[in-house]
Amino acid sequence: MSQGKQPSWDDLSEVSSGNDDEEYDDVLNLDPGDSVVAEVRAIERDADRYGRDRFHLTRVDGEEPRYVSYFASASVTRPLDNADVGPGDVVGIKKDNDPYTFEDDDGEEQEAYGFEVRVRDGGE
């Protein structure tokens, strides 16, 4: 900072994130049987308290692009990592219609959904 008096909060100008009109903070939650096809914009690893990765996606709803975030479980992240997916790749994620059950570490029965993951081939 240059010499002189330090400015106050009110002396500072507000700065735009550049995404104000893009609805970038929408979080995508897939219901059973739902799917999404979108371009990956960025990937944040270990982005929440559950250790899930956050995928920033561009999808098309109507004619305007829509920017959404998707918190992926390991069953989605693993195949995307195996396919070396990164920014610019087009992916498809579909939540199974029916849940499956499993026993957790405490012996309790839990219900979960599987996912099918697809990636557009590079030649298209």
mmCIF file of C-alpha atoms in Angstrom:
data_model
loop_
_atom_site.group_PDB
_atom_site.id
_atom_site.type_symbol
_atom_site.label_atom_id
_atom_site.label_comp_id
_atom_site.label_asym_id
_atom_site.label_seq_id
_atom_site.Cartn_x
_atom_site.Cartn_y
_atom_site.Cartn_z
ATOM 1 C CA MET A 1 0.000 0.000 0.000
ATOM 2 C CA SER A 2 1.274 3.436 -0.784
ATOM 3 C CA GLN A 3 1.969 5.952 1.907
ATOM 4 C CA GLY A 4 -0.943 7.810 3.413
ATOM 5 C CA LYS A 5 -4.072 7.075 5.353
ATOM 6 C CA GLN A 6 -5.569 3.580 5.048
ATOM 7 C CA PRO A 7 -9.006 3.723 3.375
ATOM 8 C CA SER A 8 -12.152 2.590 5.165
ATOM 9 C CA TRP A 9 -14.585 -0.042 3.878
ATOM 10 C CA ASP A 10 -16.833 2.693 2.484
ATOM 11 C CA ASP A 11 -13.924 4.138 0.485
ATOM 12 C CA LEU A 12 -13.535 0.905 -1.491
ATOM 13 C CA SER A 13 -15.367 0.116 -4.738
ATOM 14 C CA GLU A 14 -17.455 -3.033 -5.072
ATOM 15 C CA VAL A 15 -15.999 -5.626 -7.457
ATOM 16 C CA SER A 16 -18.140 -7.926 -9.603
ATOM 17 C CA SER A 17 -17.317 -11.619 -9.823
ATOM 18 C CA GLY A 18 -18.133 -11.618 -13.536
ATOM 19 C CA ASN A 19 -20.674 -14.413 -13.013
ATOM 20 C CA ASP A 20 -23.559 -12.325 -11.709
ATOM 21 C CA ASP A 21 -25.868 -13.182 -14.612
ATOM 22 C CA GLU A 22 -24.807 -16.820 -14.961
ATOM 23 C CA GLU A 23 -26.596 -18.416 -11.971
ATOM 24 C CA TYR A 24 -23.257 -20.065 -11.198
ATOM 25 C CA ASP A 25 -24.192 -20.870 -7.610
ATOM 26 C CA ASP A 26 -27.056 -23.215 -8.525
ATOM 27 C CA VAL A 27 -26.380 -26.641 -7.092
ATOM 28 C CA LEU A 28 -27.580 -29.544 -9.219
ATOM 29 C CA ASN A 29 -29.375 -32.354 -7.343
ATOM 30 C CA LEU A 30 -30.447 -35.258 -9.518
ATOM 31 C CA ASP A 31 -33.659 -37.087 -8.643
ATOM 32 C CA PRO A 32 -33.944 -40.827 -9.365
ATOM 33 C CA GLY A 33 -33.966 -41.358 -13.138
ATOM 34 C CA ASP A 34 -32.712 -37.818 -13.885
ATOM 35 C CA SER A 35 -29.647 -37.150 -16.009
ATOM 36 C CA VAL A 36 -27.520 -34.206 -17.041
ATOM 37 C CA VAL A 37 -25.243 -33.627 -20.025
ATOM 38 C CA ALA A 38 -22.855 -30.737 -19.519
ATOM 39 C CA GLU A 39 -19.386 -29.361 -20.184
ATOM 40 C CA VAL A 40 -16.953 -29.389 -17.283
ATOM 41 C CA ARG A 41 -15.674 -25.869 -16.511
ATOM 42 C CA ALA A 42 -13.631 -26.649 -13.401
ATOM 43 C CA ILE A 43 -13.176 -29.317 -10.737
ATOM 44 C CA GLU A 44 -12.616 -28.558 -7.044
ATOM 45 C CA ARG A 45 -11.206 -31.557 -5.202
ATOM 46 C CA ASP A 46 -12.379 -32.388 -1.671
ATOM 47 C CA ALA A 47 -14.718 -29.393 -1.790
ATOM 48 C CA ASP A 48 -17.050 -30.136 1.099
ATOM 49 C CA ARG A 49 -17.024 -31.684 4.556
ATOM 50 C CA TYR A 50 -17.829 -35.106 3.077
ATOM 51 C CA GLY A 51 -14.778 -35.046 0.823
ATOM 52 C CA ARG A 52 -16.821 -34.844 -2.377
ATOM 53 C CA ASP A 53 -15.478 -33.186 -5.506
ATOM 54 C CA ARG A 54 -17.374 -30.182 -6.859
ATOM 55 C CA PHE A 55 -17.804 -30.078 -10.626
ATOM 56 C CA HIS A 56 -18.601 -26.691 -12.145
ATOM 57 C CA LEU A 57 -20.684 -27.454 -15.217
ATOM 58 C CA THR A 58 -22.221 -25.634 -18.155
ATOM 59 C CA ARG A 59 -25.492 -27.190 -19.268
ATOM 60 C CA VAL A 60 -28.076 -26.008 -21.768
ATOM 61 C CA ASP A 61 -31.637 -25.432 -20.556
ATOM 62 C CA GLY A 62 -33.558 -23.966 -23.445
ATOM 63 C CA GLU A 63 -31.373 -21.682 -25.526
ATOM 64 C CA GLU A 64 -29.220 -20.056 -22.822
ATOM 65 C CA PRO A 65 -26.314 -21.835 -21.095
ATOM 66 C CA ARG A 66 -26.815 -22.494 -17.409
ATOM 67 C CA TYR A 67 -23.936 -22.766 -14.974
ATOM 68 C CA VAL A 68 -24.358 -25.224 -12.102
ATOM 69 C CA SER A 69 -22.292 -26.942 -9.444
ATOM 70 C CA TYR A 70 -22.530 -30.672 -8.848
ATOM 71 C CA PHE A 71 -21.131 -32.381 -5.755
ATOM 72 C CA ALA A 72 -20.091 -35.837 -6.944
ATOM 73 C CA SER A 73 -19.869 -38.970 -4.857
ATOM 74 C CA ALA A 74 -16.990 -41.386 -5.375
ATOM 75 C CA SER A 75 -19.201 -43.484 -7.672
ATOM 76 C CA VAL A 76 -19.248 -40.529 -10.094
ATOM 77 C CA THR A 77 -15.774 -39.122 -9.477
ATOM 78 C CA ARG A 78 -13.952 -42.449 -9.918
ATOM 79 C CA PRO A 79 -15.099 -43.122 -13.510
ATOM 80 C CA LEU A 80 -14.586 -39.483 -14.486
ATOM 81 C CA ASP A 81 -11.047 -39.604 -13.095
ATOM 82 C CA ASN A 82 -10.429 -42.935 -14.894
ATOM 83 C CA ALA A 83 -11.497 -41.249 -18.143
ATOM 84 C CA ASP A 84 -9.119 -38.339 -17.390
ATOM 85 C CA VAL A 85 -11.995 -35.832 -17.522
ATOM 86 C CA GLY A 86 -11.107 -32.165 -17.097
ATOM 87 C CA PRO A 87 -12.237 -28.696 -18.125
ATOM 88 C CA GLY A 88 -13.723 -28.659 -21.626
ATOM 89 C CA ASP A 89 -14.864 -32.299 -21.585
ATOM 90 C CA VAL A 90 -18.550 -33.124 -22.026
ATOM 91 C CA VAL A 91 -19.965 -35.587 -19.519
ATOM 92 C CA GLY A 92 -23.260 -37.290 -18.808
ATOM 93 C CA ILE A 93 -24.375 -38.340 -15.338
ATOM 94 C CA LYS A 94 -27.554 -40.344 -14.707
ATOM 95 C CA LYS A 95 -28.960 -41.336 -11.325
ATOM 96 C CA ASP A 96 -30.462 -44.847 -11.204
ATOM 97 C CA ASN A 97 -34.237 -45.144 -10.881
ATOM 98 C CA ASP A 98 -34.111 -47.597 -8.007
ATOM 99 C CA PRO A 99 -32.035 -47.525 -4.833
ATOM 100 C CA TYR A 100 -29.897 -50.348 -3.499
ATOM 101 C CA THR A 101 -29.177 -51.173 0.132
ATOM 102 C CA PHE A 102 -25.908 -51.887 1.895
ATOM 103 C CA GLU A 103 -24.697 -52.375 5.432
ATOM 104 C CA ASP A 104 -22.534 -49.590 6.858
ATOM 105 C CA ASP A 105 -19.587 -49.980 9.255
ATOM 106 C CA ASP A 106 -21.978 -49.922 12.222
ATOM 107 C CA GLY A 107 -24.059 -52.770 10.798
ATOM 108 C CA GLU A 108 -26.950 -50.460 9.896
ATOM 109 C CA GLU A 109 -28.737 -50.947 6.590
ATOM 110 C CA GLN A 110 -28.434 -47.884 4.347
ATOM 111 C CA GLU A 111 -30.116 -46.950 1.078
ATOM 112 C CA ALA A 112 -28.212 -45.352 -1.812
ATOM 113 C CA TYR A 113 -28.457 -44.807 -5.556
ATOM 114 C CA GLY A 114 -26.042 -45.823 -8.265
ATOM 115 C CA PHE A 115 -24.994 -43.608 -11.154
ATOM 116 C CA GLU A 116 -24.170 -44.187 -14.800
ATOM 117 C CA VAL A 117 -21.408 -41.918 -16.109
ATOM 118 C CA ARG A 118 -20.603 -41.224 -19.753
ATOM 119 C CA VAL A 119 -18.030 -39.080 -21.545
ATOM 120 C CA ARG A 120 -18.130 -37.751 -25.101
ATOM 121 C CA ASP A 121 -15.344 -39.277 -27.170
ATOM 122 C CA GLY A 122 -12.618 -36.858 -28.257
ATOM 123 C CA GLY A 123 -13.310 -37.484 -31.958
ATOM 124 C CA GLU A 124 -16.725 -35.859 -31.908
#
